[in-house]
C-alpha atoms as an extended CHARMM CRD file, in Angstrom:
* protein
*
       148  EXT
         1         1  UNK       CA            -14.1950000000      -91.7340000000      -39.1680000000  PROA      1               0.0000000000
         2         2  UNK       CA            -13.0340000000      -88.1550000000      -39.5640000000  PROA      2               0.0000000000
         3         3  UNK       CA            -16.6330000000      -87.0480000000      -40.2420000000  PROA      3               0.0000000000
         4         4  UNK       CA            -17.8170000000      -88.6260000000      -36.9730000000  PROA      4               0.0000000000
         5         5  UNK       CA            -15.1950000000      -86.7540000000      -34.9750000000  PROA      5               0.0000000000
         6         6  UNK       CA            -16.2110000000      -83.4960000000      -36.6230000000  PROA      6               0.0000000000
         7         7  UNK       CA            -19.8860000000      -84.1050000000      -35.8840000000  PROA      7               0.0000000000
         8         8  UNK       CA            -19.0970000000      -84.8620000000      -32.2370000000  PROA      8               0.0000000000
         9         9  UNK       CA            -16.9370000000      -81.7690000000      -31.8100000000  PROA      9               0.0000000000
        10        10  UNK       CA            -19.6220000000      -79.5640000000      -33.4120000000  PROA      10              0.0000000000
        11        11  UNK       CA            -22.3890000000      -81.2160000000      -31.4110000000  PROA      11              0.0000000000
        12        12  UNK       CA            -24.7840000000      -78.8700000000      -29.6120000000  PROA      12              0.0000000000
        13        13  UNK       CA            -23.8880000000      -80.7570000000      -26.3850000000  PROA      13              0.0000000000
        14        14  UNK       CA            -20.4740000000      -79.0600000000      -26.3210000000  PROA      14              0.0000000000
        15        15  UNK       CA            -20.2380000000      -76.4760000000      -23.5720000000  PROA      15              0.0000000000
        16        16  UNK       CA            -19.6590000000      -73.5190000000      -25.8870000000  PROA      16              0.0000000000
        17        17  UNK       CA            -22.7110000000      -74.2260000000      -28.0020000000  PROA      17              0.0000000000
        18        18  UNK       CA            -25.1740000000      -75.2190000000      -25.2670000000  PROA      18              0.0000000000
        19        19  UNK       CA            -26.6320000000      -72.3500000000      -23.1980000000  PROA      19              0.0000000000
        20        20  UNK       CA            -28.6490000000      -74.7720000000      -21.0510000000  PROA      20              0.0000000000
        21        21  UNK       CA            -25.4920000000      -76.6730000000      -20.0860000000  PROA      21              0.0000000000
        22        22  UNK       CA            -23.6750000000      -73.3970000000      -19.3950000000  PROA      22              0.0000000000
        23        23  UNK       CA            -26.5690000000      -72.2970000000      -17.1750000000  PROA      23              0.0000000000
        24        24  UNK       CA            -26.5850000000      -75.6370000000      -15.3760000000  PROA      24              0.0000000000
        25        25  UNK       CA            -22.8500000000      -75.4960000000      -14.6660000000  PROA      25              0.0000000000
        26        26  UNK       CA            -23.0030000000      -71.8580000000      -13.5630000000  PROA      26              0.0000000000
        27        27  UNK       CA            -25.8900000000      -72.4250000000      -11.1630000000  PROA      27              0.0000000000
        28        28  UNK       CA            -24.4160000000      -75.6930000000       -9.8980000000  PROA      28              0.0000000000
        29        29  UNK       CA            -21.1060000000      -73.9760000000       -9.1480000000  PROA      29              0.0000000000
        30        30  UNK       CA            -22.6990000000      -71.0170000000       -7.3660000000  PROA      30              0.0000000000
        31        31  UNK       CA            -25.0850000000      -73.1920000000       -5.3420000000  PROA      31              0.0000000000
        32        32  UNK       CA            -22.1550000000      -75.4000000000       -4.3310000000  PROA      32              0.0000000000
        33        33  UNK       CA            -19.6460000000      -72.7040000000       -3.3840000000  PROA      33              0.0000000000
        34        34  UNK       CA            -21.9350000000      -70.1230000000       -1.7410000000  PROA      34              0.0000000000
        35        35  UNK       CA            -23.6280000000      -72.4350000000        0.7980000000  PROA      35              0.0000000000
        36        36  UNK       CA            -20.2990000000      -73.9870000000        1.7580000000  PROA      36              0.0000000000
        37        37  UNK       CA            -18.6500000000      -70.5750000000        2.2640000000  PROA      37              0.0000000000
        38        38  UNK       CA            -21.6240000000      -69.1320000000        4.1470000000  PROA      38              0.0000000000
        39        39  UNK       CA            -21.8220000000      -72.3190000000        6.2090000000  PROA      39              0.0000000000
        40        40  UNK       CA            -18.1560000000      -72.0840000000        7.1650000000  PROA      40              0.0000000000
        41        41  UNK       CA            -18.6360000000      -68.4270000000        8.0950000000  PROA      41              0.0000000000
        42        42  UNK       CA            -21.2670000000      -69.4210000000       10.6620000000  PROA      42              0.0000000000
        43        43  UNK       CA            -18.3050000000      -70.7050000000       12.6980000000  PROA      43              0.0000000000
        44        44  UNK       CA            -16.1280000000      -67.5990000000       12.2870000000  PROA      44              0.0000000000
        45        45  UNK       CA            -18.5860000000      -64.6970000000       11.8410000000  PROA      45              0.0000000000
        46        46  UNK       CA            -16.0740000000      -62.9430000000        9.5900000000  PROA      46              0.0000000000
        47        47  UNK       CA            -18.7400000000      -61.6430000000        7.1870000000  PROA      47              0.0000000000
        48        48  UNK       CA            -21.2650000000      -60.6300000000        9.8330000000  PROA      48              0.0000000000
        49        49  UNK       CA            -22.7260000000      -61.5690000000       13.1960000000  PROA      49              0.0000000000
        50        50  UNK       CA            -25.1620000000      -64.1510000000       11.8700000000  PROA      50              0.0000000000
        51        51  UNK       CA            -27.1950000000      -64.3010000000       15.0760000000  PROA      51              0.0000000000
        52        52  UNK       CA            -28.5230000000      -60.8240000000       14.2300000000  PROA      52              0.0000000000
        53        53  UNK       CA            -30.4500000000      -62.4220000000       11.3570000000  PROA      53              0.0000000000
        54        54  UNK       CA            -32.0380000000      -65.0380000000       13.5810000000  PROA      54              0.0000000000
        55        55  UNK       CA            -35.6270000000      -64.5380000000       14.7520000000  PROA      55              0.0000000000
        56        56  UNK       CA            -35.5870000000      -64.8360000000       18.5820000000  PROA      56              0.0000000000
        57        57  UNK       CA            -38.3590000000      -67.4150000000       18.4540000000  PROA      57              0.0000000000
        58        58  UNK       CA            -35.9570000000      -69.9310000000       16.8660000000  PROA      58              0.0000000000
        59        59  UNK       CA            -33.4160000000      -70.2410000000       19.7270000000  PROA      59              0.0000000000
        60        60  UNK       CA            -36.2220000000      -69.8070000000       22.2790000000  PROA      60              0.0000000000
        61        61  UNK       CA            -38.1750000000      -72.6970000000       20.7580000000  PROA      61              0.0000000000
        62        62  UNK       CA            -35.0800000000      -74.8840000000       20.5190000000  PROA      62              0.0000000000
        63        63  UNK       CA            -33.8540000000      -73.8470000000       24.0050000000  PROA      63              0.0000000000
        64        64  UNK       CA            -30.4040000000      -73.1960000000       22.5500000000  PROA      64              0.0000000000
        65        65  UNK       CA            -28.2030000000      -70.1200000000       22.3720000000  PROA      65              0.0000000000
        66        66  UNK       CA            -28.3780000000      -68.2690000000       19.0540000000  PROA      66              0.0000000000
        67        67  UNK       CA            -24.7580000000      -69.0570000000       18.1910000000  PROA      67              0.0000000000
        68        68  UNK       CA            -25.3490000000      -72.7760000000       18.7350000000  PROA      68              0.0000000000
        69        69  UNK       CA            -28.2890000000      -72.5790000000       16.3380000000  PROA      69              0.0000000000
        70        70  UNK       CA            -26.0210000000      -70.8290000000       13.8300000000  PROA      70              0.0000000000
        71        71  UNK       CA            -23.4560000000      -73.6250000000       14.1460000000  PROA      71              0.0000000000
        72        72  UNK       CA            -26.2010000000      -76.0980000000       13.1910000000  PROA      72              0.0000000000
        73        73  UNK       CA            -27.2220000000      -73.7870000000       10.3390000000  PROA      73              0.0000000000
        74        74  UNK       CA            -23.6120000000      -73.7830000000        9.1420000000  PROA      74              0.0000000000
        75        75  UNK       CA            -23.4570000000      -77.5650000000        9.0850000000  PROA      75              0.0000000000
        76        76  UNK       CA            -26.7100000000      -77.7700000000        7.1180000000  PROA      76              0.0000000000
        77        77  UNK       CA            -25.4600000000      -75.1840000000        4.6180000000  PROA      77              0.0000000000
        78        78  UNK       CA            -22.1800000000      -77.0360000000        4.0780000000  PROA      78              0.0000000000
        79        79  UNK       CA            -24.0160000000      -80.3210000000        3.5520000000  PROA      79              0.0000000000
        80        80  UNK       CA            -26.4720000000      -78.6330000000        1.1520000000  PROA      80              0.0000000000
        81        81  UNK       CA            -23.6110000000      -77.1940000000       -0.9220000000  PROA      81              0.0000000000
        82        82  UNK       CA            -21.8470000000      -80.5510000000       -1.1260000000  PROA      82              0.0000000000
        83        83  UNK       CA            -25.1340000000      -82.2180000000       -2.0570000000  PROA      83              0.0000000000
        84        84  UNK       CA            -25.5710000000      -79.7620000000       -4.9520000000  PROA      84              0.0000000000
        85        85  UNK       CA            -22.0900000000      -80.7190000000       -6.1650000000  PROA      85              0.0000000000
        86        86  UNK       CA            -22.6980000000      -84.4740000000       -6.1360000000  PROA      86              0.0000000000
        87        87  UNK       CA            -26.4960000000      -84.7660000000       -6.6340000000  PROA      87              0.0000000000
        88        88  UNK       CA            -27.7120000000      -81.4830000000       -8.1340000000  PROA      88              0.0000000000
        89        89  UNK       CA            -31.3410000000      -82.5730000000       -8.5990000000  PROA      89              0.0000000000
        90        90  UNK       CA            -31.6760000000      -83.3840000000       -4.8990000000  PROA      90              0.0000000000
        91        91  UNK       CA            -29.2860000000      -80.7220000000       -3.6260000000  PROA      91              0.0000000000
        92        92  UNK       CA            -31.0440000000      -77.9360000000       -5.5090000000  PROA      92              0.0000000000
        93        93  UNK       CA            -34.3060000000      -78.8020000000       -3.7490000000  PROA      93              0.0000000000
        94        94  UNK       CA            -32.5570000000      -78.8990000000       -0.3670000000  PROA      94              0.0000000000
        95        95  UNK       CA            -31.0780000000      -75.4510000000       -1.0600000000  PROA      95              0.0000000000
        96        96  UNK       CA            -34.4710000000      -74.1440000000       -2.2350000000  PROA      96              0.0000000000
        97        97  UNK       CA            -36.1180000000      -75.4150000000        0.9440000000  PROA      97              0.0000000000
        98        98  UNK       CA            -33.3470000000      -73.9520000000        3.0350000000  PROA      98              0.0000000000
        99        99  UNK       CA            -33.7080000000      -70.5480000000        1.3530000000  PROA      99              0.0000000000
       100       100  UNK       CA            -37.4480000000      -70.6660000000        1.9480000000  PROA      100             0.0000000000
       101       101  UNK       CA            -36.7280000000      -71.2620000000        5.6350000000  PROA      101             0.0000000000
       102       102  UNK       CA            -34.4010000000      -68.2550000000        5.7100000000  PROA      102             0.0000000000
       103       103  UNK       CA            -37.0770000000      -66.0990000000        4.0640000000  PROA      103             0.0000000000
       104       104  UNK       CA            -39.7000000000      -67.1670000000        6.6210000000  PROA      104             0.0000000000
       105       105  UNK       CA            -37.2260000000      -66.5370000000        9.4620000000  PROA      105             0.0000000000
       106       106  UNK       CA            -36.5450000000      -62.9940000000        8.1910000000  PROA      106             0.0000000000
       107       107  UNK       CA            -40.2540000000      -62.2620000000        7.7830000000  PROA      107             0.0000000000
       108       108  UNK       CA            -40.8720000000      -63.4410000000       11.3570000000  PROA      108             0.0000000000
       109       109  UNK       CA            -37.9530000000      -61.2950000000       12.5110000000  PROA      109             0.0000000000
       110       110  UNK       CA            -39.6330000000      -58.3240000000       10.8430000000  PROA      110             0.0000000000
       111       111  UNK       CA            -36.3820000000      -56.9960000000        9.4460000000  PROA      111             0.0000000000
       112       112  UNK       CA            -33.9710000000      -57.4160000000        6.5400000000  PROA      112             0.0000000000
       113       113  UNK       CA            -36.7260000000      -57.4740000000        3.9380000000  PROA      113             0.0000000000
       114       114  UNK       CA            -34.0810000000      -56.6730000000        1.3260000000  PROA      114             0.0000000000
       115       115  UNK       CA            -32.2290000000      -59.8660000000        2.2170000000  PROA      115             0.0000000000
       116       116  UNK       CA            -35.5080000000      -61.8270000000        2.1490000000  PROA      116             0.0000000000
       117       117  UNK       CA            -36.1840000000      -60.5090000000       -1.3590000000  PROA      117             0.0000000000
       118       118  UNK       CA            -32.6580000000      -61.3980000000       -2.4820000000  PROA      118             0.0000000000
       119       119  UNK       CA            -33.0660000000      -64.8670000000       -1.0200000000  PROA      119             0.0000000000
       120       120  UNK       CA            -36.3470000000      -65.2320000000       -2.9110000000  PROA      120             0.0000000000
       121       121  UNK       CA            -34.3660000000      -64.6350000000       -6.1150000000  PROA      121             0.0000000000
       122       122  UNK       CA            -31.8660000000      -67.2770000000       -5.0150000000  PROA      122             0.0000000000
       123       123  UNK       CA            -34.7690000000      -69.6300000000       -4.2170000000  PROA      123             0.0000000000
       124       124  UNK       CA            -36.0300000000      -69.2470000000       -7.7980000000  PROA      124             0.0000000000
       125       125  UNK       CA            -32.4650000000      -69.8450000000       -9.0570000000  PROA      125             0.0000000000
       126       126  UNK       CA            -32.2450000000      -73.0670000000       -7.0330000000  PROA      126             0.0000000000
       127       127  UNK       CA            -35.5310000000      -74.2290000000       -8.5690000000  PROA      127             0.0000000000
       128       128  UNK       CA            -34.1710000000      -73.3730000000      -12.0270000000  PROA      128             0.0000000000
       129       129  UNK       CA            -31.0940000000      -75.4820000000      -11.2500000000  PROA      129             0.0000000000
       130       130  UNK       CA            -33.3920000000      -78.3470000000      -10.3370000000  PROA      130             0.0000000000
       131       131  UNK       CA            -35.1990000000      -78.0940000000      -13.6740000000  PROA      131             0.0000000000
       132       132  UNK       CA            -31.9090000000      -77.9580000000      -15.6060000000  PROA      132             0.0000000000
       133       133  UNK       CA            -30.5360000000      -80.9120000000      -13.6400000000  PROA      133             0.0000000000
       134       134  UNK       CA            -33.7160000000      -82.8730000000      -14.3310000000  PROA      134             0.0000000000
       135       135  UNK       CA            -33.4990000000      -82.0990000000      -18.0530000000  PROA      135             0.0000000000
       136       136  UNK       CA            -29.8120000000      -83.0460000000      -18.1290000000  PROA      136             0.0000000000
       137       137  UNK       CA            -30.5560000000      -86.3410000000      -16.3750000000  PROA      137             0.0000000000
       138       138  UNK       CA            -33.2270000000      -87.1470000000      -18.9470000000  PROA      138             0.0000000000
       139       139  UNK       CA            -30.5690000000      -86.8810000000      -21.6680000000  PROA      139             0.0000000000
       140       140  UNK       CA            -28.1350000000      -89.2120000000      -19.8870000000  PROA      140             0.0000000000
       141       141  UNK       CA            -28.0940000000      -92.9650000000      -20.5430000000  PROA      141             0.0000000000
       142       142  UNK       CA            -30.5150000000      -94.4510000000      -18.0330000000  PROA      142             0.0000000000
       143       143  UNK       CA            -31.8850000000      -90.9800000000      -17.2490000000  PROA      143             0.0000000000
       144       144  UNK       CA            -31.1230000000      -91.2490000000      -13.5370000000  PROA      144             0.0000000000
       145       145  UNK       CA            -28.0140000000      -89.2280000000      -12.8050000000  PROA      145             0.0000000000
       146       146  UNK       CA            -26.1690000000      -86.1750000000      -13.9890000000  PROA      146             0.0000000000
       147       147  UNK       CA            -22.4330000000      -86.6900000000      -14.2190000000  PROA      147             0.0000000000
       148       148  UNK       CA            -21.3930000000      -83.2170000000      -15.3500000000  PROA      148             0.0000000000
């Protein structure tokens, strides 16, 4: 019995000995917290005036003021962050798609190429989270969910 406990505590699935699990938890945390915080800031504009990052074609096409569009963006970002927390395989793809949309918006705007490049890095990180979440789910009983 004592040997079993020792084997379990020294198992490579422990957080300290599993770089893949550490990476999964790190990415999951960042892609939960950041979208929620940025989403909330769309309502306060404390970090920046978010409408300055919005290509004019977006509000023109939607026939809505830029700030109204940013409110909708904020809601989507908050939902995406929560989705990463509870369903990381699905949420990571939502965040990746969202980041791709931001990149396209900035390219259409013709400005903030540095932000577009940074968001491309985040896009790749969201895809990496998806792969780690998929691998983690494959190691769970039933292989359908990740309960980390």
